[in-house]
Coordinates of N, CA, C and O in Angstrom, one line a residue:
M84 N 7.3 -12.9 0.2 CA 5.5 -12.0 1.0 C 4.7 -11.7 0.5 O 4.4 -11.0 -0.6
K85 N 3.4 -12.5 0.8 CA 2.2 -12.6 -0.1 C 1.3 -11.1 0.9 O 2.3 -10.5 2.0
T86 N 1.8 -10.4 0.3 CA 0.3 -9.0 0.7 C -1.3 -8.7 -0.7 O -0.4 -9.7 -1.0
R87 N -1.9 -7.8 -0.1 CA -2.8 -7.6 -0.2 C -3.1 -6.5 -1.2 O -4.0 -6.2 -2.0
I88 N -1.2 -6.2 -1.4 CA -1.3 -5.3 -2.4 C -2.5 -5.2 -3.8 O -3.3 -3.7 -4.2
K89 N -1.9 -5.6 -4.1 CA -2.2 -6.1 -5.8 C -4.3 -6.5 -5.4 O -4.8 -5.7 -6.4
D90 N -4.2 -6.9 -4.6 CA -5.8 -7.1 -4.8 C -6.3 -5.6 -3.9 O -7.6 -5.4 -4.7
L91 N -5.5 -5.3 -3.1 CA -6.7 -4.1 -2.9 C -6.9 -2.9 -4.2 O -7.6 -2.8 -4.8
R92 N -5.3 -3.1 -4.5 CA -5.7 -1.9 -6.5 C -7.1 -2.6 -7.2 O -7.3 -1.8 -8.0
T93 N -7.1 -4.2 -7.8 CA -8.2 -4.2 -8.2 C -8.9 -4.1 -7.6 O -10.1 -3.6 -8.8
D94 N -9.3 -4.8 -6.6 CA -10.9 -4.2 -6.0 C -11.7 -3.2 -6.4 O -12.5 -3.0 -6.0
K95 N -10.4 -2.0 -6.1 CA -11.1 -0.9 -6.4 C -11.2 -0.6 -7.8 O -11.1 0.9 -7.6
D96 N -10.4 -0.6 -9.0 CA -10.5 -0.8 -10.1 C -9.4 0.0 -10.5 O -9.8 1.3 -10.9
L97 N -8.5 -0.2 -10.0 CA -7.3 1.5 -9.9 C -6.5 0.5 -10.8 O -5.9 -0.4 -10.7
T98 N -6.0 1.4 -11.5 CA -4.7 0.9 -12.4 C -3.2 0.8 -12.0 O -3.2 2.4 -10.4
Q99 N -2.2 0.5 -12.1 CA -0.9 1.1 -11.4 C -0.9 2.3 -11.3 O 0.1 2.6 -10.9
T100 N -1.0 2.9 -12.6 CA 0.0 3.8 -13.1 C -0.8 5.1 -11.4 O -0.5 6.0 -11.2
Q101 N -2.4 4.7 -11.4 CA -2.9 6.1 -10.6 C -2.7 5.7 -9.4 O -2.4 6.8 -8.5
V102 N -2.4 4.1 -8.3 CA -1.6 4.3 -7.4 C -0.2 4.9 -6.9 O 0.0 5.8 -7.0
A103 N 0.1 4.2 -8.4 CA 1.9 4.8 -8.3 C 2.0 6.3 -8.2 O 2.8 7.6 -7.4
E104 N 0.6 6.6 -9.0 CA 0.4 8.8 -9.2 C 0.2 9.1 -7.3 O 1.3 10.4 -7.1
A105 N -1.1 8.6 -6.9 CA -1.4 8.8 -5.2 C -0.3 9.0 -4.6 O 0.1 9.2 -3.3
I106 N 1.0 7.6 -4.5 CA 1.3 8.0 -3.1 C 2.8 8.2 -3.9 O 4.0 8.2 -3.1
G107 N 3.4 8.9 -5.6 CA 3.8 9.7 -5.5 C 5.3 9.3 -6.5 O 6.4 9.5 -6.2
I108 N 5.5 7.7 -7.0 CA 6.8 7.2 -7.8 C 6.2 7.0 -9.2 O 4.8 7.2 -9.1
T109 N 6.3 5.5 -9.4 CA 6.6 6.4 -10.5 C 6.1 4.7 -11.2 O 5.6 3.6 -10.2
Q110 N 4.9 4.6 -12.3 CA 4.1 3.1 -12.8 C 5.3 2.3 -12.5 O 5.1 0.9 -11.6
R111 N 6.7 2.4 -13.1 CA 7.0 1.4 -13.9 C 7.5 0.5 -12.5 O 7.8 -0.3 -12.2
K112 N 8.1 1.9 -11.4 CA 8.5 1.2 -9.6 C 7.2 1.0 -9.6 O 7.9 -0.3 -8.7
Y113 N 6.2 1.3 -8.8 CA 5.0 0.2 -8.9 C 5.0 -1.5 -8.4 O 4.3 -1.8 -8.1
S114 N 5.6 -1.0 -10.3 CA 5.4 -2.3 -11.0 C 6.1 -3.5 -10.2 O 5.4 -4.6 -10.0
Y115 N 7.9 -3.6 -10.4 CA 8.6 -3.5 -9.5 C 8.3 -4.3 -8.2 O 8.5 -4.9 -8.1
L116 N 6.9 -2.8 -6.8 CA 7.1 -3.4 -5.9 C 5.7 -4.0 -6.2 O 6.7 -5.6 -4.9
E117 N 4.5 -4.0 -6.3 CA 3.6 -5.1 -6.7 C 4.2 -6.8 -6.9 O 3.5 -6.6 -6.6
T118 N 5.3 -6.5 -8.1 CA 5.1 -7.4 -8.2 C 6.8 -8.3 -7.4 O 6.9 -9.6 -7.8
G119 N 7.0 -7.7 -6.7 CA 8.3 -8.1 -5.9 C 9.7 -8.2 -6.0 O 10.1 -9.3 -5.5
K120 N 9.4 -8.0 -7.2 CA 10.4 -8.4 -8.2 C 11.3 -6.7 -6.9 O 13.3 -6.6 -6.1
Q121 N 11.8 -6.0 -7.0 CA 11.3 -5.2 -5.3 C 11.5 -5.2 -4.2 O 9.4 -5.2 -4.4
Q122 N 11.6 -4.3 -2.2 CA 10.9 -4.5 -1.5 C 10.4 -3.3 -1.1 O 10.7 -2.3 -2.1
W123 N 8.9 -3.5 -0.4 CA 8.6 -1.7 -0.4 C 9.3 -1.5 0.4 O 9.4 -1.4 2.3
P124 N 9.3 -0.4 0.8 CA 10.5 0.9 1.3 C 9.1 0.8 3.2 O 8.4 1.6 2.0
D125 N 9.9 1.3 3.8 CA 8.8 1.2 5.2 C 7.6 2.9 4.1 O 6.7 2.9 5.0
E126 N 8.0 3.7 4.0 CA 7.7 5.6 3.4 C 6.9 5.0 2.7 O 5.6 5.2 2.8
L127 N 7.2 4.0 1.9 CA 5.9 4.2 0.7 C 5.1 2.7 1.6 O 3.6 3.3 0.7
L128 N 5.3 2.4 1.9 CA 3.9 1.5 3.2 C 3.2 2.2 3.4 O 2.2 1.9 3.3
A129 N 3.7 3.5 3.9 CA 3.1 4.1 4.8 C 2.1 5.1 4.4 O 0.9 4.5 4.1
R130 N 2.7 5.7 2.8 CA 1.9 6.3 1.8 C 0.6 5.1 0.7 O -0.4 5.4 1.6
L131 N 1.0 3.8 0.8 CA 0.1 3.4 0.3 C -1.7 2.8 2.1 O -2.5 2.8 1.6
A132 N -0.6 1.8 2.7 CA -1.8 2.0 4.4 C -2.6 3.2 4.1 O -3.4 3.1 3.8
E133 N -1.8 4.5 4.3 CA -3.1 6.1 4.0 C -4.7 5.7 2.9 O -4.6 6.6 3.3
F134 N -3.5 5.8 1.7 CA -4.4 5.7 0.6 C -5.3 4.5 0.4 O -6.4 5.4 0.6
Y135 N -4.9 3.4 1.2 CA -6.2 2.7 1.0 C -6.9 3.1 2.2 O -8.2 1.8 2.6
Q136 N -6.2 3.5 3.5 CA -7.2 3.6 4.5 C -7.3 2.6 5.7 O -8.2 1.8 6.1
T137 N -6.2 1.9 5.5 CA -6.2 0.7 6.1 C -4.7 0.6 7.4 O -4.1 1.8 7.1
S138 N -4.2 -0.4 7.3 CA -3.1 -0.6 8.9 C -1.8 -1.3 7.3 O -2.5 -2.4 6.8
V139 N -0.3 -0.9 7.8 CA 0.7 -1.7 7.3 C 0.0 -3.0 7.5 O 0.8 -3.8 6.1
D140 N 0.1 -3.5 8.5 CA -0.2 -4.8 9.3 C -1.9 -5.8 7.4 O -0.3 -6.7 7.7
Y141 N -2.2 -4.7 7.6 CA -3.3 -5.8 6.6 C -2.6 -5.0 5.2 O -2.8 -6.8 5.3
L142 N -2.2 -5.2 4.5 CA -1.5 -4.5 3.2 C -0.4 -5.9 3.1 O -0.7 -7.0 3.2
L143 N 0.1 -6.8 4.3 CA 1.2 -7.5 4.8 C 0.5 -7.9 5.4 O 1.9 -9.2 5.5
C144 N -1.1 -8.1 5.4 CA -1.4 -9.8 5.2 C -1.8 -10.8 6.6 O -0.7 -11.4 7.1
L145 N -1.0 -9.4 7.9 CA -0.1 -9.6 9.2 C -1.7 -10.0 10.4 O -1.2 -10.4 11.1
T146 N -2.8 -8.8 9.3 CA -4.1 -9.2 10.4 C -5.3 -8.9 9.8 O -4.9 -9.1 8.1
D147 N -6.2 -9.6 9.6 CA -7.8 -9.0 8.9 C -8.4 -8.6 8.9 O -9.3 -8.4 8.7
D148 N -7.8 -7.4 10.2 CA -8.3 -6.3 10.2 C -7.8 -4.8 9.3 O -7.2 -4.7 9.7
T149 N -9.1 -4.3 9.0 CA -8.6 -3.7 7.5 C -8.7 -2.0 8.1 O -8.4 -1.3 7.4
R150 N -9.5 -2.5 9.5 CA -9.5 0.0 10.2 C -8.1 0.2 10.0 O -7.0 -1.0 11.1
P151 N -7.8 1.3 10.3 CA -6.3 1.8 10.5 C -6.0 2.1 11.8 O -6.7 1.6 12.4
Y152 N -4.8 1.7 12.0 CA -4.9 2.4 14.0 C -5.0 3.2 13.6 O -4.4 4.2 13.1
P153 N -5.6 4.0 14.9 CA -5.0 5.0 15.5 C -3.9 5.6 15.6 O -3.3 5.6 16.2
R154 N -4.6 7.2 15.1 CA -2.8 8.1 14.8 C -2.4 8.3 16.1 O -3.5 9.4 16.7
K155 N -1.5 9.0 16.4 CA -0.4 10.0 18.0 C -1.6 10.8 17.9 O -1.2 11.7 16.3
K156 N -1.4 11.7 18.6 CA -1.4 13.0 18.4 C -0.4 14.2 18.5 O 0.5 13.8 19.5
R157 N -0.3 14.7 17.4 CA 1.2 16.0 17.8 C 0.9 16.6 18.9 O -0.5 17.4 19.4
K158 N 1.8 16.9 19.7 CA 1.5 18.0 20.5 C 2.0 19.1 20.0 O 3.2 19.4 18.5

């Protein structure tokens, strides 16, 4: 599946290590995910979308709208 994950990282001049640390995984794990050797778990996609301030749909090329979805208000 095509994603924008590597493009977002390189556009911001970030290393795999920097992004991996930001979302709480190792660089090796991040490399496997970014290269498609492993699939992205939902939780990590959500963390990555929050890190880049976008939506999971944008990361997965399901939309071209970069804006994140509005958060639900917690009670």
